[in-house]
Amino acid sequence: MHLSRFSPLALAGAIALMPAGSSLAQVPEGGAPPAWRVECAGDGKSLECRAIQQLIQIQGNTRQPIVSVAVRYAPDIKAAQMSILLPLGLNLTEPVQVKVDNGAPERQPIQTCNNGGCLVTMTVNDKLLAAMRGGADLKVTVQDQTKKPVDLMLPLLGFGLAYDKTK
């Protein structure tokens, strides 16, 4: 996964300039939302794969990444793990909320921030994993610096197939 592609200033600016209560969704003009994809990296002895989805804001010819979600099967804990890379400029005292469609939210703290963004990692319980397999949208809710919620909607199209390939 190429986390270094994110421009922290651009990501923070995109969140900061959104009206309160806004939501972003990724749907190309005249097309269906993009499906989850699989990215793998290896050291010659083993291969580690992740199911990846990104939210990209498109304005004219400019593509600006807003959030990146990676889900992988972690054999050491025999469960799914999710990593969410968010922009800088968020309220760090409030937890990030993650839910599928209108389901109950999982609340997770932001673990760390660096110049590439802020990271949330969590173990995905069986209920959330099943919801992601059958749901339409993954909703990640963050709060901006003024404590106003910002909803980031990522389509779950192809999630189950992509996740199954990470095992």
PDB file of C-alpha atoms in Angstrom, residues 2 4 15 30 48:
ATOM      1  CA  HIS A   2       1.455   3.365  -1.016  1.00  0.00           C
ATOM      2  CA  SER A   4       3.112   8.159   0.862  1.00  0.00           C
ATOM      3  CA  ILE A  15     -11.849  18.168   5.174  1.00  0.00           C
ATOM      4  CA  GLY A  30     -21.595   8.379 -15.336  1.00  0.00           C
ATOM      5  CA  GLU A  48       0.806 -10.293   2.580  1.00  0.00           C
TER       6      GLU A  48
END
